[in-house]
Structures are given as structure tokens and as C-alpha cells.
Amino acid sequence: MTDNDKPDNSGTPQGSTPERANPEVNDGSARPGQQAGPPPVPGRKRGSVNFQDASTTAPREPTLGEQRARRDALRREREAELAEYEEAERKRKLRKRVLIGAGVTVGVVAVVAVIYAAATPDEVTATCTSNGVVVDDDYCDPAYASAHNGYSSGGFIYIGGSSYRYNYGGTGRVGQPVSGGSYTAPSGNTSVKTASGKSVQRGGLGVGGSGKSSGS
């Protein structure tokens, strides 16, 4: 018997192709003799965000560069605060000096004004009168009276039987009655001048006065 005459024991009909086994799908099921593994993890979707729990997540320690940058920022902040404080103190002291200087200046000006006011005499106008009527200032001038055979006595100037004396502070024109004023010579630091500009010594020639007039 030849080999071709031997019966086929494979159980497959002649002329047919034996079927191949399909590859196993990895669905997590175990092959015979193997343990089942965990199911495949689905892939992370693009654009998803993972959230951390603040109560369980430990903060990350800052790096050396971050620590150095933080120290530099704190140092610059302290320096800026110190510079601002020093500038404010400088302005405050400057304002104080200005106020003190202004006060001293005002005080000096006030003192000078008081001294000037005390040193500057008051001015009173002396008007020559005869029986209350304004006459020419020459009649109250002792030099004029002496040149015209006149004389002075008791605050009066006598010339040719007429008497003349100064009125202090009064006003009026020649030939008119004097208005206001006083026949008592002013006392104190008072400058007395006639309307024509002649300077009369303090006390003048009024009643009770013993002064005399002089040309300016």
C-alpha cells in the first residue's frame, strides 16, 4: 500500500483549507492558565484639566532662584519705604525752617516798624494868627518881628501894637478865621511846620510856649 492509499486521519475533508484561529482580543479576559489583568485605561481627552485637592496636596518648595527673587523684591520694597520716609522727613524739616524763618522775618519787620514809628515824629501844621484870624507866617517869626521893631513875650509876638501867635493843627486862609486846632504847643516828639514849609521848634510860640521859629 502506498502513502496515497493511506486514509487521512486529520478529520479534514480533502480539498478544503483548515480554518485559522482568530487572534484573541485583549478585553481583559485571561487566557487559559493566566490571571485576568485590569481593564484598559481609557485615554485622556485633549483639553481636560486635572484638579488638585488643597487639603491633601503638599505645596512645592520654591527653587533657589525663586527664593533669591523674593528676597530681592523684599529688599527693594524696604529701600523704597525708607527713601519715602526720608523724603517726607526732609520736606517736614524744610517747612518747619521756612515757617520759623517767616516768623522771625515778621517779628523783625514788626520790631523795625515799631522803632520807625517811635522814631518818626508826628507832624503838626502851625498857622500864624492875630485875634483868631489867619495872617502871614512872617508875623510869628521872631527875626521878622525884630527887624520891624517888634519883640516876643509870653508866647506872643508884638509888632506895632498888634499881637500874633501860632495856632497848632488849625486850618484856614489868610484873612479868614482859623478853624480848629489849639494854641497850646504840642509836646513830645512832634514836628511842627508852617504851611509855607518853615520849621517851628517844638513848643512853638503858643500860650505858655517858650520856643522860637526858624527858617527851614
PDB file of C-alpha atoms in Angstrom:
ATOM      1  CA  MET A   1       0.000   0.000   0.000  1.00  0.00           C
ATOM      2  CA  THR A   2       1.295   3.343  -0.952  1.00  0.00           C
ATOM      3  CA  ASP A   3       1.109   6.593   1.057  1.00  0.00           C
ATOM      4  CA  ASN A   4      -1.566   7.931  -1.203  1.00  0.00           C
ATOM      5  CA  ASP A   5      -3.724   4.944  -0.376  1.00  0.00           C
ATOM      6  CA  LYS A   6      -3.468   5.698   3.426  1.00  0.00           C
ATOM      7  CA  PRO A   7      -6.591   7.207   4.986  1.00  0.00           C
ATOM      8  CA  ASP A   8      -6.455  10.891   6.072  1.00  0.00           C
ATOM      9  CA  ASN A   9      -6.778  10.971   9.871  1.00  0.00           C
ATOM     10  CA  SER A  10      -6.860  14.779  10.224  1.00  0.00           C
ATOM     11  CA  GLY A  11     -10.571  14.852  10.004  1.00  0.00           C
ATOM     12  CA  THR A  12     -10.491  17.463   7.340  1.00  0.00           C
ATOM     13  CA  PRO A  13     -12.106  16.683   4.071  1.00  0.00           C
ATOM     14  CA  GLN A  14      -9.761  16.598   1.209  1.00  0.00           C
ATOM     15  CA  GLY A  15      -9.658  19.709  -0.898  1.00  0.00           C
ATOM     16  CA  SER A  16     -10.664  22.073   1.990  1.00  0.00           C
ATOM     17  CA  THR A  17      -8.336  24.554   3.748  1.00  0.00           C
ATOM     18  CA  PRO A  18      -8.164  24.330   7.531  1.00  0.00           C
ATOM     19  CA  GLU A  19      -9.518  27.413   9.354  1.00  0.00           C
ATOM     20  CA  ARG A  20      -7.034  29.583  11.290  1.00  0.00           C
ATOM     21  CA  ALA A  21      -7.797  30.581  14.812  1.00  0.00           C
ATOM     22  CA  ASN A  22      -8.774  34.268  15.227  1.00  0.00           C
ATOM     23  CA  PRO A  23      -6.334  36.307  17.330  1.00  0.00           C
ATOM     24  CA  GLU A  24      -7.593  36.908  20.809  1.00  0.00           C
ATOM     25  CA  VAL A  25      -8.944  40.323  21.577  1.00  0.00           C
ATOM     26  CA  ASN A  26      -7.402  41.987  24.664  1.00  0.00           C
ATOM     27  CA  ASP A  27     -10.618  42.510  26.546  1.00  0.00           C
ATOM     28  CA  GLY A  28      -9.154  41.808  29.908  1.00  0.00           C
ATOM     29  CA  SER A  29     -10.148  38.150  29.900  1.00  0.00           C
ATOM     30  CA  ALA A  30      -7.441  35.720  30.852  1.00  0.00           C
ATOM     31  CA  ARG A  31      -6.153  33.008  28.622  1.00  0.00           C
ATOM     32  CA  PRO A  32      -6.257  29.545  29.961  1.00  0.00           C
ATOM     33  CA  GLY A  33      -3.653  29.318  32.677  1.00  0.00           C
ATOM     34  CA  GLN A  34      -3.263  33.168  33.085  1.00  0.00           C
ATOM     35  CA  GLN A  35      -4.739  35.644  35.599  1.00  0.00           C
ATOM     36  CA  ALA A  36      -7.080  38.369  34.401  1.00  0.00           C
ATOM     37  CA  GLY A  37      -5.458  41.849  34.237  1.00  0.00           C
ATOM     38  CA  PRO A  38      -7.070  45.261  34.853  1.00  0.00           C
ATOM     39  CA  PRO A  39      -9.222  46.635  32.126  1.00  0.00           C
ATOM     40  CA  PRO A  40      -7.519  49.064  29.774  1.00  0.00           C
ATOM     41  CA  VAL A  41      -7.488  52.706  30.956  1.00  0.00           C
ATOM     42  CA  PRO A  42      -9.268  54.947  28.509  1.00  0.00           C
ATOM     43  CA  GLY A  43      -7.019  57.652  27.028  1.00  0.00           C
ATOM     44  CA  ARG A  44      -7.134  61.240  28.461  1.00  0.00           C
ATOM     45  CA  LYS A  45      -9.149  63.600  26.377  1.00  0.00           C
ATOM     46  CA  ARG A  46      -7.376  66.614  24.934  1.00  0.00           C
ATOM     47  CA  GLY A  47      -8.140  69.910  26.759  1.00  0.00           C
ATOM     48  CA  SER A  48      -9.062  68.251  30.047  1.00  0.00           C
ATOM     49  CA  VAL A  49      -7.899  69.791  33.379  1.00  0.00           C
ATOM     50  CA  ASN A  50      -6.742  67.936  36.443  1.00  0.00           C
ATOM     51  CA  PHE A  51      -7.787  69.474  39.761  1.00  0.00           C
ATOM     52  CA  GLN A  52      -5.726  69.175  42.939  1.00  0.00           C
ATOM     53  CA  ASP A  53      -7.181  68.922  46.388  1.00  0.00           C
ATOM     54  CA  ALA A  54      -5.710  71.709  48.551  1.00  0.00           C
ATOM     55  CA  SER A  55      -6.234  69.685  51.715  1.00  0.00           C
ATOM     56  CA  THR A  56      -4.167  66.763  50.507  1.00  0.00           C
ATOM     57  CA  THR A  57      -1.737  68.334  48.010  1.00  0.00           C
ATOM     58  CA  ALA A  58       1.568  69.485  49.556  1.00  0.00           C
ATOM     59  CA  PRO A  59       2.921  72.837  48.240  1.00  0.00           C
ATOM     60  CA  ARG A  60       6.036  72.727  46.139  1.00  0.00           C
ATOM     61  CA  GLU A  61       9.183  74.101  47.740  1.00  0.00           C
ATOM     62  CA  PRO A  62      10.380  77.294  45.976  1.00  0.00           C
ATOM     63  CA  THR A  63      13.525  76.964  43.957  1.00  0.00           C
ATOM     64  CA  LEU A  64      16.734  78.811  44.806  1.00  0.00           C
ATOM     65  CA  GLY A  65      16.059  81.292  42.011  1.00  0.00           C
ATOM     66  CA  GLU A  66      12.558  81.985  43.320  1.00  0.00           C
ATOM     67  CA  GLN A  67      13.862  82.448  46.872  1.00  0.00           C
ATOM     68  CA  ARG A  68      16.536  84.880  45.648  1.00  0.00           C
ATOM     69  CA  ALA A  69      13.991  86.847  43.608  1.00  0.00           C
ATOM     70  CA  ARG A  70      11.677  87.059  46.635  1.00  0.00           C
ATOM     71  CA  ARG A  71      14.497  88.345  48.866  1.00  0.00           C
ATOM     72  CA  ASP A  72      15.465  90.936  46.253  1.00  0.00           C
ATOM     73  CA  ALA A  73      11.850  92.113  45.963  1.00  0.00           C
ATOM     74  CA  LEU A  74      11.537  92.481  49.750  1.00  0.00           C
ATOM     75  CA  ARG A  75      14.828  94.384  49.900  1.00  0.00           C
ATOM     76  CA  ARG A  76      13.747  96.790  47.151  1.00  0.00           C
ATOM     77  CA  GLU A  77      10.418  97.325  48.909  1.00  0.00           C
ATOM     78  CA  ARG A  78      12.157  98.185  52.205  1.00  0.00           C
ATOM     79  CA  GLU A  79      14.554 100.535  50.424  1.00  0.00           C
ATOM     80  CA  ALA A  80      11.645 102.298  48.695  1.00  0.00           C
ATOM     81  CA  GLU A  81       9.789 102.713  52.015  1.00  0.00           C
ATOM     82  CA  LEU A  82      12.939 104.069  53.689  1.00  0.00           C
ATOM     83  CA  ALA A  83      13.545 106.533  50.849  1.00  0.00           C
ATOM     84  CA  GLU A  84       9.924 107.711  51.019  1.00  0.00           C
ATOM     85  CA  TYR A  85      10.173 108.208  54.793  1.00  0.00           C
ATOM     86  CA  GLU A  86      13.438 110.152  54.490  1.00  0.00           C
ATOM     87  CA  GLU A  87      11.959 112.387  51.778  1.00  0.00           C
ATOM     88  CA  ALA A  88       8.888 113.101  53.926  1.00  0.00           C
ATOM     89  CA  GLU A  89      11.135 113.978  56.888  1.00  0.00           C
ATOM     90  CA  ARG A  90      13.241 116.282  54.708  1.00  0.00           C
ATOM     91  CA  LYS A  91      10.156 118.145  53.470  1.00  0.00           C
ATOM     92  CA  ARG A  92       8.764 118.403  57.011  1.00  0.00           C
ATOM     93  CA  LYS A  93      12.015 119.902  58.327  1.00  0.00           C
ATOM     94  CA  LEU A  94      12.181 122.267  55.354  1.00  0.00           C
ATOM     95  CA  ARG A  95       8.624 123.504  56.003  1.00  0.00           C
ATOM     96  CA  LYS A  96       9.486 123.964  59.676  1.00  0.00           C
ATOM     97  CA  ARG A  97      12.556 126.032  58.823  1.00  0.00           C
ATOM     98  CA  VAL A  98      10.543 128.117  56.364  1.00  0.00           C
ATOM     99  CA  LEU A  99       7.855 128.783  58.969  1.00  0.00           C
ATOM    100  CA  ILE A 100      10.441 129.677  61.594  1.00  0.00           C
ATOM    101  CA  GLY A 101      12.230 131.956  59.133  1.00  0.00           C
ATOM    102  CA  ALA A 102       8.962 133.590  58.155  1.00  0.00           C
ATOM    103  CA  GLY A 103       8.089 134.101  61.812  1.00  0.00           C
ATOM    104  CA  VAL A 104      11.485 135.616  62.541  1.00  0.00           C
ATOM    105  CA  THR A 105      11.168 137.851  59.486  1.00  0.00           C
ATOM    106  CA  VAL A 106       7.714 139.006  60.518  1.00  0.00           C
ATOM    107  CA  GLY A 107       8.968 139.619  64.045  1.00  0.00           C
ATOM    108  CA  VAL A 108      11.945 141.631  62.814  1.00  0.00           C
ATOM    109  CA  VAL A 109       9.739 143.633  60.464  1.00  0.00           C
ATOM    110  CA  ALA A 110       7.304 144.334  63.292  1.00  0.00           C
ATOM    111  CA  VAL A 111      10.098 145.471  65.601  1.00  0.00           C
ATOM    112  CA  VAL A 112      11.571 147.682  62.889  1.00  0.00           C
ATOM    113  CA  ALA A 113       8.133 149.135  62.183  1.00  0.00           C
ATOM    114  CA  VAL A 114       7.610 149.914  65.866  1.00  0.00           C
ATOM    115  CA  ILE A 115      11.053 151.510  66.140  1.00  0.00           C
ATOM    116  CA  TYR A 116      10.474 153.509  62.968  1.00  0.00           C
ATOM    117  CA  ALA A 117       7.063 154.637  64.181  1.00  0.00           C
ATOM    118  CA  ALA A 118       8.555 155.656  67.507  1.00  0.00           C
ATOM    119  CA  ALA A 119      11.448 157.451  65.849  1.00  0.00           C
ATOM    120  CA  THR A 120       9.313 159.209  63.250  1.00  0.00           C
ATOM    121  CA  PRO A 121       7.818 162.336  64.780  1.00  0.00           C
ATOM    122  CA  ASP A 122       4.221 163.367  64.291  1.00  0.00           C
ATOM    123  CA  GLU A 123       3.753 166.425  62.148  1.00  0.00           C
ATOM    124  CA  VAL A 124       1.557 169.381  63.073  1.00  0.00           C
ATOM    125  CA  THR A 125       0.940 172.470  60.967  1.00  0.00           C
ATOM    126  CA  ALA A 126       1.375 175.801  62.715  1.00  0.00           C
ATOM    127  CA  THR A 127      -0.747 178.702  61.476  1.00  0.00           C
ATOM    128  CA  CYS A 128       0.073 182.298  62.437  1.00  0.00           C
ATOM    129  CA  THR A 129      -2.969 184.156  63.734  1.00  0.00           C
ATOM    130  CA  SER A 130      -3.914 187.539  65.150  1.00  0.00           C
ATOM    131  CA  ASN A 131      -7.030 187.621  67.304  1.00  0.00           C
ATOM    132  CA  GLY A 132      -8.172 184.297  65.741  1.00  0.00           C
ATOM    133  CA  VAL A 133      -7.681 185.422  62.148  1.00  0.00           C
ATOM    134  CA  VAL A 134      -5.090 183.790  59.888  1.00  0.00           C
ATOM    135  CA  VAL A 135      -2.224 186.138  58.924  1.00  0.00           C
ATOM    136  CA  ASP A 136       1.050 185.716  57.072  1.00  0.00           C
ATOM    137  CA  ASP A 137       3.520 183.365  58.775  1.00  0.00           C
ATOM    138  CA  ASP A 138       6.175 186.088  58.881  1.00  0.00           C
ATOM    139  CA  TYR A 139       4.343 187.876  61.687  1.00  0.00           C
ATOM    140  CA  CYS A 140       5.062 184.960  64.003  1.00  0.00           C
ATOM    141  CA  ASP A 141       8.753 184.880  63.072  1.00  0.00           C
ATOM    142  CA  PRO A 142      10.944 186.468  65.796  1.00  0.00           C
ATOM    143  CA  ALA A 143      13.508 187.522  63.209  1.00  0.00           C
ATOM    144  CA  TYR A 144      10.828 189.354  61.244  1.00  0.00           C
ATOM    145  CA  ALA A 145       9.496 190.963  64.411  1.00  0.00           C
ATOM    146  CA  SER A 146      12.969 192.094  65.446  1.00  0.00           C
ATOM    147  CA  ALA A 147      13.535 193.612  62.012  1.00  0.00           C
ATOM    148  CA  HIS A 148      10.325 195.605  62.419  1.00  0.00           C
ATOM    149  CA  ASN A 149      10.956 196.848  65.955  1.00  0.00           C
ATOM    150  CA  GLY A 150       8.871 194.046  67.430  1.00  0.00           C
ATOM    151  CA  TYR A 151       9.513 191.642  70.267  1.00  0.00           C
ATOM    152  CA  SER A 152       8.229 188.388  71.783  1.00  0.00           C
ATOM    153  CA  SER A 153       6.858 187.887  75.278  1.00  0.00           C
ATOM    154  CA  GLY A 154       4.743 185.175  76.909  1.00  0.00           C
ATOM    155  CA  GLY A 155       4.294 183.254  73.682  1.00  0.00           C
ATOM    156  CA  PHE A 156       3.172 186.275  71.699  1.00  0.00           C
ATOM    157  CA  ILE A 157       4.895 188.354  69.022  1.00  0.00           C
ATOM    158  CA  TYR A 158       4.247 192.087  69.268  1.00  0.00           C
ATOM    159  CA  ILE A 159       4.692 194.285  66.219  1.00  0.00           C
ATOM    160  CA  GLY A 160       3.354 197.830  66.010  1.00  0.00           C
ATOM    161  CA  GLY A 161       0.755 197.355  68.710  1.00  0.00           C
ATOM    162  CA  SER A 162      -0.592 194.050  67.307  1.00  0.00           C
ATOM    163  CA  SER A 163      -0.038 190.617  68.806  1.00  0.00           C
ATOM    164  CA  TYR A 164       0.484 187.351  66.929  1.00  0.00           C
ATOM    165  CA  ARG A 165       0.749 183.724  67.946  1.00  0.00           C
ATOM    166  CA  TYR A 166       0.683 180.249  66.389  1.00  0.00           C
ATOM    167  CA  ASN A 167      -2.341 178.004  66.190  1.00  0.00           C
ATOM    168  CA  TYR A 168      -1.320 174.301  66.079  1.00  0.00           C
ATOM    169  CA  GLY A 169      -3.364 171.975  63.895  1.00  0.00           C
ATOM    170  CA  GLY A 170      -5.861 174.557  62.694  1.00  0.00           C
ATOM    171  CA  THR A 171      -6.609 175.429  59.070  1.00  0.00           C
ATOM    172  CA  GLY A 172      -7.660 178.487  57.158  1.00  0.00           C
ATOM    173  CA  ARG A 173      -6.624 181.040  54.566  1.00  0.00           C
ATOM    174  CA  VAL A 174      -5.103 184.435  55.215  1.00  0.00           C
ATOM    175  CA  GLY A 175      -7.828 186.873  56.270  1.00  0.00           C
ATOM    176  CA  GLN A 176     -10.205 184.114  57.407  1.00  0.00           C
ATOM    177  CA  PRO A 177     -10.828 182.882  60.943  1.00  0.00           C
ATOM    178  CA  VAL A 178      -8.737 179.837  61.856  1.00  0.00           C
ATOM    179  CA  SER A 179     -10.700 176.574  62.035  1.00  0.00           C
ATOM    180  CA  GLY A 180      -9.891 174.046  64.757  1.00  0.00           C
ATOM    181  CA  GLY A 181      -6.506 173.455  66.262  1.00  0.00           C
ATOM    182  CA  SER A 182      -5.121 174.556  69.589  1.00  0.00           C
ATOM    183  CA  TYR A 183      -2.951 177.413  70.861  1.00  0.00           C
ATOM    184  CA  THR A 184      -1.093 175.049  73.172  1.00  0.00           C
ATOM    185  CA  ALA A 185       2.219 173.923  71.751  1.00  0.00           C
ATOM    186  CA  PRO A 186       2.363 170.159  71.178  1.00  0.00           C
ATOM    187  CA  SER A 187       4.584 168.165  73.481  1.00  0.00           C
ATOM    188  CA  GLY A 188       6.618 165.090  72.854  1.00  0.00           C
ATOM    189  CA  ASN A 189       8.388 164.087  69.675  1.00  0.00           C
ATOM    190  CA  THR A 190       6.315 166.248  67.337  1.00  0.00           C
ATOM    191  CA  SER A 191       7.493 168.059  64.247  1.00  0.00           C
ATOM    192  CA  VAL A 192       5.876 171.480  63.775  1.00  0.00           C
ATOM    193  CA  LYS A 193       5.962 173.246  60.423  1.00  0.00           C
ATOM    194  CA  THR A 194       4.139 176.189  58.896  1.00  0.00           C
ATOM    195  CA  ALA A 195       2.046 175.955  55.755  1.00  0.00           C
ATOM    196  CA  SER A 196       4.876 177.613  53.829  1.00  0.00           C
ATOM    197  CA  GLY A 197       7.319 174.868  54.950  1.00  0.00           C
ATOM    198  CA  LYS A 198       9.161 176.717  57.707  1.00  0.00           C
ATOM    199  CA  SER A 199      10.146 174.504  60.621  1.00  0.00           C
ATOM    200  CA  VAL A 200       8.994 175.666  64.052  1.00  0.00           C
ATOM    201  CA  GLN A 201      10.807 174.376  67.088  1.00  0.00           C
ATOM    202  CA  ARG A 202       8.883 172.084  69.331  1.00  0.00           C
ATOM    203  CA  GLY A 203       6.771 174.097  71.753  1.00  0.00           C
ATOM    204  CA  GLY A 204       6.451 176.933  69.258  1.00  0.00           C
ATOM    205  CA  LEU A 205       5.264 180.348  70.306  1.00  0.00           C
ATOM    206  CA  GLY A 206       1.885 179.340  71.663  1.00  0.00           C
ATOM    207  CA  VAL A 207       0.462 180.200  75.016  1.00  0.00           C
ATOM    208  CA  GLY A 208       2.878 179.031  77.661  1.00  0.00           C
ATOM    209  CA  GLY A 209       5.432 178.142  74.975  1.00  0.00           C
ATOM    210  CA  SER A 210       8.981 179.337  75.062  1.00  0.00           C
ATOM    211  CA  GLY A 211      10.188 178.154  71.655  1.00  0.00           C
ATOM    212  CA  LYS A 212      11.037 180.218  68.648  1.00  0.00           C
ATOM    213  CA  SER A 213      10.660 179.728  64.942  1.00  0.00           C
ATOM    214  CA  SER A 214      13.436 179.391  62.424  1.00  0.00           C
ATOM    215  CA  GLY A 215      13.603 179.291  58.694  1.00  0.00           C
ATOM    216  CA  SER A 216      13.616 175.924  57.044  1.00  0.00           C
TER     217      SER A 216
END
